[in-house]
């Protein structure tokens, strides 16, 4: 417990960051008087988590600065209520990281800093006064582990790594040598699927930990479902006591303890998803970002940041090595490696001797007999795979039974009333689901437009594909893995363990299974319904589709047995397939970068996107146009003549969560000019004093 502190008079005030929108405070920082403590210098307050009164409630904040005076009248200046000893004090480097993110992504300091804490530590109601001292409402087991933080951690025990191939040895030596440079730069580890990137990570990190007795290393993965397999490999190599995981699916007690262990320096290896990049790590010595291209590293709520980009900044800030690993690097990363800004290390062979990338066959669905979405060629290959005792994977990146429930009489479909989207039919629940806002409703007994009772499912999701497969291969052991199946704790781990044990013949899965999994018995992959990605409006769509396909293709033939992949498409002449069939990322990247250079798209330009939501599209567009006028005025006043202010337009998915949405894109060939412009624009937007929901997204993931 920590003591309740008394107010005291002082010649200075403390600046406390709170988790409030920048429309309330342009910085999210508020002045408070210090309270009575054992230290007297204002610098001793920096980086401490505190409890303060804000409005009519108590909230948690961070002390991020101090000042000699304040504009708040003396009778209005509140004092800090308590210092939270349960939160490790943040050092100056972490505070600098938070300031960078707030400035770059145009959000308040508290909006960035507070979500980095576990829920128990950022919720004021969890702190209660007991006998004049502040107590944290957590279980006894968590308290025991908190008290154990006062004991020095056990020495690290490293297990031997696997035998590396000659190519892996060469790349590991290159990475180790690059880490000796006086100024560190990001290192791209570009290796085909199955080339052994993970083992290189492990041996590289083992070297870092062996050379520095207190060092910590951070391993980022894009999705939670990748953590069980990665965690098992890390604990096998570094020991259970050395490794912690940090992600949102952990129960609150486990997440709290893992945060304590990481932020106190007790945990030496931290495995986490994007939010873990904000964890205080006092002895951070190296970072690995696996699957660095993955869009899941982009936060899509609250502060919209890229964990990969923040990791690169954090490594630069600390001058420590960072490895970006991928079989399909983002075009921004690839361009940086090609121009010498990043180091480049290439693995062109699979790690297992004799293993080769699978043969890829394109099937034109216009010229073959299809049976419930499966071509003759795909059915034949699965038959042979089953006869050989091997496993097949059918990739269908659409969950549910059918994407549309259609009236055969009048053609009406069931749309979500809150979104510009069709509702997806889920047969297992007999409900229609909106996968955008979460709305659910019963399947209607008849068409609302004409009264016809004959409503037909159109298209195929994972549930319908599972039904098809079970009917066609009755003796096969079929397993569907998607977000609907793996909601409960431990379900995903059980499913993956069954596959690894060879207890599944045919797997049906979404992108959850497209990357990071290594099943030597899996030899056949069928790819269904990906044509939509060939013609999507977003300029990043080809890059995302290529990466997704290369990842799912890479699941086949990772052991000694040859792999076979069949991709079904209605557009076999599309130029993307030429690169896919040749497993040729480098030529694909060269073509895409040439197009982007010609059009002035990232990485040859920087973007900021204003998004506005309102009950009526008219109101959203009106605000966006006012924002455009404000931007043009700022350009005239300050001379930001390299910026392009595009027209305000409705968003591609105009209606979501019962709000109509508009957007305004700002482009600049120079990131520094865009960053200089944005604070002026943010202030102007705040001055519009609109009650509509709006935010500015820097480096938007989609346009």
Short mmCIF file of N, CA, C and O in Angstrom, two decimals, residues 216-336:
data_model
loop_
_atom_site.label_atom_id
_atom_site.label_comp_id
_atom_site.label_asym_id
_atom_site.label_seq_id
_atom_site.Cartn_x
_atom_site.Cartn_y
_atom_site.Cartn_z
N UNK A 216 16.96 -6.58 -21.62
CA UNK A 216 15.62 -7.06 -21.99
C UNK A 216 15.50 -6.98 -23.51
O UNK A 216 16.07 -6.09 -24.15
N UNK A 217 14.73 -7.90 -24.08
CA UNK A 217 14.46 -7.87 -25.51
C UNK A 217 12.96 -7.95 -25.72
O UNK A 217 12.23 -8.58 -24.96
N UNK A 218 12.49 -7.29 -26.77
CA UNK A 218 11.07 -7.22 -27.09
C UNK A 218 10.82 -7.86 -28.44
O UNK A 218 11.48 -7.51 -29.42
N UNK A 219 9.89 -8.81 -28.48
CA UNK A 219 9.50 -9.47 -29.73
C UNK A 219 8.05 -9.12 -30.01
O UNK A 219 7.16 -9.44 -29.21
N UNK A 220 7.79 -8.45 -31.12
CA UNK A 220 6.43 -8.07 -31.51
C UNK A 220 5.90 -9.03 -32.55
O UNK A 220 6.59 -9.37 -33.52
N UNK A 221 4.65 -9.47 -32.35
CA UNK A 221 3.94 -10.26 -33.35
C UNK A 221 2.64 -9.54 -33.65
O UNK A 221 2.09 -8.84 -32.80
N UNK A 222 2.09 -9.69 -34.86
CA UNK A 222 0.94 -8.86 -35.23
C UNK A 222 -0.39 -9.29 -34.62
O UNK A 222 -1.27 -8.46 -34.46
N UNK A 223 -0.54 -10.59 -34.31
CA UNK A 223 -1.85 -11.07 -33.86
C UNK A 223 -1.70 -11.97 -32.65
O UNK A 223 -0.70 -12.69 -32.49
N UNK A 224 -2.74 -11.96 -31.81
CA UNK A 224 -2.72 -12.75 -30.58
C UNK A 224 -2.60 -14.24 -30.87
O UNK A 224 -1.93 -14.97 -30.14
N UNK A 225 -3.23 -14.71 -31.96
CA UNK A 225 -3.21 -16.15 -32.22
C UNK A 225 -1.82 -16.67 -32.57
O UNK A 225 -1.61 -17.88 -32.61
N UNK A 226 -0.86 -15.77 -32.82
CA UNK A 226 0.51 -16.19 -33.07
C UNK A 226 1.32 -16.35 -31.79
O UNK A 226 2.43 -16.89 -31.82
N UNK A 227 0.79 -15.87 -30.66
CA UNK A 227 1.58 -15.89 -29.42
C UNK A 227 1.78 -17.28 -28.82
O UNK A 227 2.86 -17.53 -28.29
N UNK A 228 0.80 -18.21 -28.86
CA UNK A 228 1.04 -19.50 -28.19
C UNK A 228 2.26 -20.24 -28.74
O UNK A 228 3.10 -20.72 -27.97
N UNK A 229 2.36 -20.35 -30.05
CA UNK A 229 3.47 -21.07 -30.65
C UNK A 229 4.79 -20.34 -30.41
O UNK A 229 5.82 -20.97 -30.08
N UNK A 230 4.78 -19.02 -30.54
CA UNK A 230 6.00 -18.24 -30.33
C UNK A 230 6.42 -18.30 -28.85
O UNK A 230 7.61 -18.42 -28.52
N UNK A 231 5.44 -18.22 -27.96
CA UNK A 231 5.72 -18.26 -26.52
C UNK A 231 6.37 -19.59 -26.14
O UNK A 231 7.31 -19.63 -25.33
N UNK A 232 5.87 -20.67 -26.73
CA UNK A 232 6.43 -21.99 -26.42
C UNK A 232 7.90 -22.06 -26.84
O UNK A 232 8.74 -22.62 -26.12
N UNK A 233 8.22 -21.50 -27.99
CA UNK A 233 9.61 -21.53 -28.45
C UNK A 233 10.50 -20.64 -27.59
O UNK A 233 11.66 -20.98 -27.31
N UNK A 234 9.98 -19.50 -27.16
CA UNK A 234 10.77 -18.60 -26.32
C UNK A 234 11.05 -19.20 -24.95
O UNK A 234 12.17 -19.12 -24.43
N UNK A 235 10.03 -19.79 -24.33
CA UNK A 235 10.24 -20.38 -23.00
C UNK A 235 11.15 -21.60 -23.08
O UNK A 235 11.93 -21.85 -22.16
N UNK A 236 11.05 -22.38 -24.16
CA UNK A 236 11.94 -23.52 -24.32
C UNK A 236 13.40 -23.07 -24.43
O UNK A 236 14.31 -23.77 -23.97
N UNK A 237 13.62 -21.90 -25.00
CA UNK A 237 14.98 -21.41 -25.20
C UNK A 237 15.50 -20.62 -24.00
O UNK A 237 16.67 -20.73 -23.64
N UNK A 238 14.62 -19.80 -23.39
CA UNK A 238 15.09 -18.88 -22.35
C UNK A 238 14.56 -19.19 -20.95
O UNK A 238 14.98 -18.54 -19.99
N UNK A 239 13.64 -20.14 -20.83
CA UNK A 239 13.10 -20.50 -19.53
C UNK A 239 11.81 -19.79 -19.21
O UNK A 239 11.58 -18.65 -19.63
N UNK A 240 10.94 -20.45 -18.43
CA UNK A 240 9.62 -19.90 -18.10
C UNK A 240 9.71 -18.58 -17.34
O UNK A 240 8.89 -17.67 -17.55
N UNK A 241 10.68 -18.46 -16.42
CA UNK A 241 10.75 -17.27 -15.58
C UNK A 241 11.21 -16.03 -16.34
O UNK A 241 10.99 -14.91 -15.89
N UNK A 242 11.86 -16.24 -17.48
CA UNK A 242 12.43 -15.10 -18.20
C UNK A 242 11.45 -14.45 -19.16
O UNK A 242 11.66 -13.31 -19.58
N UNK A 243 10.39 -15.16 -19.52
CA UNK A 243 9.52 -14.72 -20.62
C UNK A 243 8.15 -14.33 -20.10
O UNK A 243 7.56 -15.02 -19.27
N UNK A 244 7.61 -13.21 -20.60
CA UNK A 244 6.21 -12.84 -20.35
C UNK A 244 5.57 -12.46 -21.68
O UNK A 244 6.26 -12.02 -22.61
N UNK A 245 4.27 -12.63 -21.76
CA UNK A 245 3.53 -12.16 -22.93
C UNK A 245 2.61 -11.03 -22.51
O UNK A 245 2.13 -10.99 -21.37
N UNK A 246 2.35 -10.12 -23.44
CA UNK A 246 1.48 -8.98 -23.18
C UNK A 246 0.54 -8.80 -24.36
O UNK A 246 0.98 -8.48 -25.46
N UNK A 247 -0.74 -9.05 -24.13
CA UNK A 247 -1.76 -8.82 -25.16
C UNK A 247 -3.13 -8.71 -24.50
O UNK A 247 -3.29 -9.02 -23.31
N UNK A 248 -4.11 -8.30 -25.24
CA UNK A 248 -5.41 -7.94 -24.68
C UNK A 248 -6.26 -9.14 -24.27
O UNK A 248 -7.24 -8.96 -23.55
N UNK A 249 -5.93 -10.34 -24.69
CA UNK A 249 -6.75 -11.50 -24.34
C UNK A 249 -6.32 -12.13 -23.01
O UNK A 249 -6.96 -13.07 -22.54
N UNK A 250 -5.25 -11.65 -22.39
CA UNK A 250 -4.87 -12.14 -21.07
C UNK A 250 -5.89 -11.68 -20.04
O UNK A 250 -6.44 -10.58 -20.15
N UNK A 251 -6.14 -12.51 -19.01
CA UNK A 251 -7.02 -12.02 -17.95
C UNK A 251 -6.30 -10.89 -17.22
O UNK A 251 -5.07 -10.76 -17.26
N UNK A 252 -7.07 -10.05 -16.53
CA UNK A 252 -6.52 -8.82 -15.97
C UNK A 252 -5.41 -9.07 -14.96
O UNK A 252 -4.42 -8.34 -14.90
N UNK A 253 -5.55 -10.11 -14.15
CA UNK A 253 -4.53 -10.41 -13.16
C UNK A 253 -3.21 -10.80 -13.82
O UNK A 253 -2.14 -10.31 -13.44
N UNK A 254 -3.29 -11.65 -14.86
CA UNK A 254 -2.08 -12.09 -15.56
C UNK A 254 -1.43 -10.91 -16.28
O UNK A 254 -0.20 -10.74 -16.23
N UNK A 255 -2.25 -10.11 -16.93
CA UNK A 255 -1.68 -8.97 -17.64
C UNK A 255 -1.00 -8.00 -16.68
O UNK A 255 0.06 -7.45 -16.98
N UNK A 256 -1.61 -7.79 -15.50
CA UNK A 256 -1.03 -6.88 -14.51
C UNK A 256 0.33 -7.40 -14.05
O UNK A 256 1.32 -6.66 -14.01
N UNK A 257 0.38 -8.68 -13.70
CA UNK A 257 1.64 -9.26 -13.22
C UNK A 257 2.70 -9.22 -14.31
O UNK A 257 3.87 -8.88 -14.06
N UNK A 258 2.32 -9.57 -15.53
CA UNK A 258 3.29 -9.54 -16.63
C UNK A 258 3.80 -8.13 -16.89
O UNK A 258 4.98 -7.93 -17.20
N UNK A 259 2.90 -7.15 -16.77
CA UNK A 259 3.33 -5.75 -16.91
C UNK A 259 4.31 -5.38 -15.82
O UNK A 259 5.35 -4.74 -16.09
N UNK A 260 4.01 -5.76 -14.58
CA UNK A 260 4.93 -5.46 -13.48
C UNK A 260 6.30 -6.07 -13.73
O UNK A 260 7.32 -5.43 -13.53
N UNK A 261 6.30 -7.33 -14.17
CA UNK A 261 7.58 -8.02 -14.37
C UNK A 261 8.38 -7.38 -15.51
O UNK A 261 9.60 -7.27 -15.43
N UNK A 262 7.67 -6.96 -16.56
CA UNK A 262 8.36 -6.32 -17.69
C UNK A 262 8.87 -4.94 -17.32
O UNK A 262 10.03 -4.60 -17.57
N UNK A 263 8.02 -4.13 -16.69
CA UNK A 263 8.39 -2.74 -16.42
C UNK A 263 9.36 -2.60 -15.26
O UNK A 263 9.98 -1.55 -15.10
N UNK A 264 9.52 -3.65 -14.46
CA UNK A 264 10.50 -3.62 -13.37
C UNK A 264 11.85 -4.18 -13.81
O UNK A 264 12.83 -4.08 -13.07
N UNK A 265 11.90 -4.79 -15.00
CA UNK A 265 13.14 -5.38 -15.48
C UNK A 265 13.30 -6.84 -15.11
O UNK A 265 14.29 -7.48 -15.50
N UNK A 266 12.34 -7.45 -14.36
CA UNK A 266 12.45 -8.86 -13.98
C UNK A 266 12.31 -9.77 -15.19
O UNK A 266 13.01 -10.78 -15.29
N UNK A 267 11.38 -9.47 -16.07
CA UNK A 267 11.22 -10.27 -17.29
C UNK A 267 12.28 -9.84 -18.29
O UNK A 267 12.48 -8.65 -18.53
N UNK A 268 12.94 -10.82 -18.88
CA UNK A 268 14.03 -10.52 -19.82
C UNK A 268 13.57 -10.56 -21.27
O UNK A 268 14.15 -9.89 -22.12
N UNK A 269 12.56 -11.37 -21.54
CA UNK A 269 12.04 -11.50 -22.91
C UNK A 269 10.56 -11.16 -22.88
O UNK A 269 9.78 -11.81 -22.17
N UNK A 270 10.16 -10.16 -23.63
CA UNK A 270 8.75 -9.73 -23.66
C UNK A 270 8.21 -10.02 -25.04
O UNK A 270 8.73 -9.53 -26.05
N UNK A 271 7.16 -10.84 -25.09
CA UNK A 271 6.47 -11.16 -26.34
C UNK A 271 5.14 -10.44 -26.33
O UNK A 271 4.35 -10.61 -25.39
N UNK A 272 4.86 -9.65 -27.35
CA UNK A 272 3.62 -8.90 -27.29
C UNK A 272 3.08 -8.51 -28.64
O UNK A 272 3.77 -8.58 -29.66
N UNK A 273 1.82 -8.11 -28.63
CA UNK A 273 1.19 -7.51 -29.80
C UNK A 273 1.44 -6.01 -29.75
O UNK A 273 2.25 -5.53 -28.95
N UNK A 274 0.75 -5.24 -30.58
CA UNK A 274 1.16 -3.85 -30.83
C UNK A 274 1.23 -3.00 -29.56
O UNK A 274 2.11 -2.16 -29.43
N UNK A 275 0.32 -3.19 -28.59
CA UNK A 275 0.29 -2.31 -27.43
C UNK A 275 1.54 -2.46 -26.57
O UNK A 275 1.93 -1.54 -25.85
N UNK A 276 2.22 -3.61 -26.67
CA UNK A 276 3.39 -3.84 -25.82
C UNK A 276 4.54 -2.91 -26.18
O UNK A 276 5.47 -2.73 -25.38
N UNK A 277 4.51 -2.28 -27.35
CA UNK A 277 5.58 -1.36 -27.72
C UNK A 277 5.60 -0.16 -26.79
O UNK A 277 6.62 0.53 -26.66
N UNK A 278 4.50 0.12 -26.09
CA UNK A 278 4.43 1.25 -25.17
C UNK A 278 4.79 0.88 -23.74
O UNK A 278 4.77 1.73 -22.86
N UNK A 279 5.10 -0.38 -23.48
CA UNK A 279 5.43 -0.81 -22.13
C UNK A 279 6.77 -0.23 -21.69
O UNK A 279 7.72 -0.19 -22.47
N UNK A 280 6.83 0.20 -20.44
CA UNK A 280 8.10 0.66 -19.90
C UNK A 280 9.04 -0.54 -19.76
O UNK A 280 8.72 -1.51 -19.08
N UNK A 281 10.19 -0.48 -20.40
CA UNK A 281 11.18 -1.55 -20.34
C UNK A 281 12.52 -0.89 -20.01
O UNK A 281 13.19 -0.35 -20.90
N UNK A 282 12.93 -0.92 -18.76
CA UNK A 282 14.09 -0.12 -18.33
C UNK A 282 15.41 -0.54 -18.94
O UNK A 282 16.34 0.27 -19.01
N UNK A 283 15.52 -1.81 -19.39
CA UNK A 283 16.80 -2.30 -19.89
C UNK A 283 16.68 -2.82 -21.32
O UNK A 283 17.37 -3.77 -21.71
N UNK A 284 15.83 -2.19 -22.11
CA UNK A 284 15.58 -2.68 -23.47
C UNK A 284 16.86 -2.59 -24.31
O UNK A 284 17.46 -1.52 -24.43
N UNK A 285 17.25 -3.74 -24.91
CA UNK A 285 18.51 -3.80 -25.64
C UNK A 285 18.34 -4.22 -27.10
O UNK A 285 19.28 -4.08 -27.89
N UNK A 286 17.18 -4.76 -27.47
CA UNK A 286 16.96 -5.16 -28.86
C UNK A 286 15.47 -5.38 -29.08
O UNK A 286 14.73 -5.74 -28.16
N UNK A 287 15.04 -5.15 -30.34
CA UNK A 287 13.63 -5.34 -30.71
C UNK A 287 13.59 -6.19 -31.98
O UNK A 287 14.39 -6.01 -32.89
N UNK A 288 12.62 -7.12 -32.01
CA UNK A 288 12.31 -7.88 -33.23
C UNK A 288 10.85 -7.63 -33.57
O UNK A 288 9.98 -7.75 -32.70
N UNK A 289 10.57 -7.26 -34.81
CA UNK A 289 9.19 -7.10 -35.29
C UNK A 289 8.96 -8.19 -36.34
O UNK A 289 9.45 -8.08 -37.47
N UNK A 290 8.24 -9.23 -35.95
CA UNK A 290 7.97 -10.33 -36.88
C UNK A 290 6.77 -9.98 -37.75
O UNK A 290 5.84 -9.32 -37.29
N UNK A 291 6.80 -10.42 -39.01
CA UNK A 291 5.73 -10.09 -39.97
C UNK A 291 5.52 -8.58 -39.98
O UNK A 291 4.40 -8.09 -39.83
N UNK A 292 6.60 -7.85 -40.18
CA UNK A 292 6.54 -6.39 -40.02
C UNK A 292 5.56 -5.71 -40.96
O UNK A 292 5.11 -4.59 -40.70
N UNK A 293 5.20 -6.38 -42.04
CA UNK A 293 4.29 -5.80 -43.03
C UNK A 293 2.84 -5.81 -42.58
O UNK A 293 1.99 -5.15 -43.19
N UNK A 294 2.51 -6.57 -41.55
CA UNK A 294 1.13 -6.89 -41.24
C UNK A 294 0.33 -5.67 -40.80
O UNK A 294 0.77 -4.89 -39.96
N UNK A 295 -0.87 -5.52 -41.36
CA UNK A 295 -1.71 -4.36 -41.04
C UNK A 295 -2.22 -4.38 -39.60
O UNK A 295 -2.69 -3.36 -39.09
N UNK A 296 -2.14 -5.52 -38.92
CA UNK A 296 -2.58 -5.60 -37.53
C UNK A 296 -1.71 -4.77 -36.60
O UNK A 296 -2.10 -4.50 -35.46
N UNK A 297 -0.53 -4.38 -37.04
CA UNK A 297 0.30 -3.50 -36.23
C UNK A 297 -0.27 -2.09 -36.17
O UNK A 297 0.20 -1.25 -35.40
N UNK A 298 -1.27 -1.83 -36.99
CA UNK A 298 -1.88 -0.50 -37.01
C UNK A 298 -3.06 -0.47 -36.05
O UNK A 298 -4.01 -1.25 -36.16
N UNK A 299 -3.01 0.42 -35.06
CA UNK A 299 -4.11 0.59 -34.12
C UNK A 299 -5.25 1.33 -34.82
O UNK A 299 -5.03 2.37 -35.43
N UNK A 300 -6.46 0.78 -34.74
CA UNK A 300 -7.59 1.36 -35.48
C UNK A 300 -8.60 2.05 -34.58
O UNK A 300 -9.63 2.50 -35.05
N UNK A 301 -8.32 2.14 -33.29
CA UNK A 301 -9.19 2.86 -32.37
C UNK A 301 -8.32 3.74 -31.48
O UNK A 301 -7.15 3.45 -31.26
N UNK A 302 -8.92 4.82 -30.95
CA UNK A 302 -8.14 5.70 -30.09
C UNK A 302 -7.03 6.36 -30.89
O UNK A 302 -7.25 6.91 -31.97
N UNK A 303 -5.82 6.30 -30.35
CA UNK A 303 -4.66 6.84 -31.06
C UNK A 303 -4.29 5.87 -32.17
O UNK A 303 -3.90 4.74 -31.92
N UNK A 304 -4.40 6.32 -33.41
CA UNK A 304 -4.16 5.44 -34.56
C UNK A 304 -2.67 5.48 -34.93
O UNK A 304 -2.24 6.29 -35.72
N UNK A 305 -1.93 4.57 -34.30
CA UNK A 305 -0.48 4.54 -34.50
C UNK A 305 -0.07 3.22 -35.12
O UNK A 305 -0.80 2.23 -35.07
N UNK A 306 1.11 3.20 -35.70
CA UNK A 306 1.71 1.97 -36.22
C UNK A 306 2.74 1.49 -35.21
O UNK A 306 3.74 2.17 -34.96
N UNK A 307 2.52 0.30 -34.63
CA UNK A 307 3.46 -0.24 -33.65
C UNK A 307 4.81 -0.51 -34.28
O UNK A 307 5.85 -0.36 -33.62
N UNK A 308 4.82 -0.88 -35.56
CA UNK A 308 6.11 -1.10 -36.22
C UNK A 308 6.89 0.20 -36.30
O UNK A 308 8.09 0.25 -35.99
N UNK A 309 6.23 1.28 -36.71
CA UNK A 309 6.91 2.56 -36.84
C UNK A 309 7.36 3.10 -35.49
O UNK A 309 8.44 3.69 -35.37
N UNK A 310 6.53 2.89 -34.46
CA UNK A 310 6.92 3.32 -33.12
C UNK A 310 8.11 2.51 -32.63
O UNK A 310 9.01 3.03 -31.97
N UNK A 311 8.13 1.22 -32.97
CA UNK A 311 9.27 0.37 -32.59
C UNK A 311 10.55 0.88 -33.24
O UNK A 311 11.62 0.90 -32.61
N UNK A 312 10.46 1.28 -34.51
CA UNK A 312 11.63 1.82 -35.20
C UNK A 312 12.10 3.11 -34.52
O UNK A 312 13.31 3.31 -34.31
N UNK A 313 11.17 3.97 -34.14
CA UNK A 313 11.55 5.19 -33.44
C UNK A 313 12.19 4.86 -32.09
O UNK A 313 13.20 5.46 -31.71
N UNK A 314 11.59 3.92 -31.36
CA UNK A 314 12.12 3.59 -30.03
C UNK A 314 13.53 3.02 -30.14
O UNK A 314 14.39 3.32 -29.30
N UNK A 315 13.79 2.20 -31.15
CA UNK A 315 15.13 1.66 -31.35
C UNK A 315 16.11 2.79 -31.68
O UNK A 315 17.25 2.82 -31.18
N UNK A 316 15.67 3.73 -32.52
CA UNK A 316 16.51 4.88 -32.86
C UNK A 316 16.80 5.73 -31.63
O UNK A 316 17.94 6.17 -31.40
N UNK A 317 15.78 5.94 -30.83
CA UNK A 317 15.89 6.75 -29.62
C UNK A 317 16.92 6.16 -28.65
O UNK A 317 17.75 6.88 -28.08
N UNK A 318 16.90 4.84 -28.48
CA UNK A 318 17.79 4.16 -27.55
C UNK A 318 19.10 3.72 -28.20
O UNK A 318 19.99 3.20 -27.51
N UNK A 319 19.17 3.87 -29.54
CA UNK A 319 20.33 3.40 -30.31
C UNK A 319 20.57 1.91 -30.07
O UNK A 319 21.69 1.48 -29.74
N UNK A 320 19.51 1.13 -30.22
CA UNK A 320 19.61 -0.32 -30.07
C UNK A 320 19.20 -0.97 -31.39
O UNK A 320 18.50 -0.37 -32.21
N UNK A 321 19.61 -2.22 -31.62
CA UNK A 321 19.26 -2.88 -32.88
C UNK A 321 17.79 -3.25 -32.95
O UNK A 321 17.16 -3.57 -31.95
N UNK A 322 17.25 -3.20 -34.16
CA UNK A 322 15.88 -3.66 -34.42
C UNK A 322 15.89 -4.46 -35.72
O UNK A 322 16.48 -4.03 -36.72
N UNK A 323 15.27 -5.63 -35.67
CA UNK A 323 15.15 -6.49 -36.84
C UNK A 323 13.69 -6.49 -37.28
O UNK A 323 12.79 -6.75 -36.49
N UNK A 324 13.46 -6.21 -38.55
CA UNK A 324 12.14 -6.28 -39.17
C UNK A 324 12.11 -7.52 -40.05
O UNK A 324 12.85 -7.59 -41.03
N UNK A 325 11.29 -8.50 -39.70
CA UNK A 325 11.27 -9.75 -40.44
C UNK A 325 10.02 -9.94 -41.25
O UNK A 325 8.91 -9.61 -40.80
N UNK A 326 10.14 -10.45 -42.48
CA UNK A 326 8.97 -10.71 -43.31
C UNK A 326 9.37 -11.45 -44.57
O UNK A 326 10.49 -11.30 -45.08
N UNK A 327 8.43 -12.26 -45.07
CA UNK A 327 8.58 -12.84 -46.40
C UNK A 327 8.04 -11.90 -47.46
O UNK A 327 8.36 -12.06 -48.65
N UNK A 328 7.24 -10.94 -47.03
CA UNK A 328 6.64 -9.95 -47.94
C UNK A 328 6.69 -8.59 -47.27
O UNK A 328 5.68 -8.10 -46.78
N UNK A 329 7.84 -7.96 -47.21
CA UNK A 329 7.96 -6.68 -46.49
C UNK A 329 6.99 -5.63 -47.02
O UNK A 329 6.60 -5.66 -48.20
N UNK A 330 6.61 -4.71 -46.15
CA UNK A 330 5.82 -3.57 -46.61
C UNK A 330 6.66 -2.82 -47.65
O UNK A 330 7.89 -2.83 -47.60
N UNK A 331 6.00 -2.18 -48.59
CA UNK A 331 6.73 -1.46 -49.63
C UNK A 331 7.54 -0.30 -49.06
O UNK A 331 8.58 0.05 -49.61
N UNK A 332 7.08 0.28 -47.96
CA UNK A 332 7.86 1.34 -47.32
C UNK A 332 9.18 0.77 -46.80
O UNK A 332 10.25 1.37 -46.98
N UNK A 333 9.11 -0.40 -46.14
CA UNK A 333 10.32 -1.02 -45.60
C UNK A 333 11.24 -1.49 -46.72
O UNK A 333 12.46 -1.30 -46.66
N UNK A 334 10.66 -2.09 -47.75
CA UNK A 334 11.48 -2.59 -48.86
C UNK A 334 12.20 -1.43 -49.57
O UNK A 334 13.38 -1.54 -49.90
N UNK A 335 11.48 -0.34 -49.76
CA UNK A 335 12.09 0.83 -50.39
C UNK A 335 13.25 1.36 -49.54
O UNK A 335 14.31 1.72 -50.07
N UNK A 336 13.06 1.41 -48.23
CA UNK A 336 14.12 1.88 -47.34
C UNK A 336 15.34 0.96 -47.41
O UNK A 336 16.48 1.43 -47.35
#
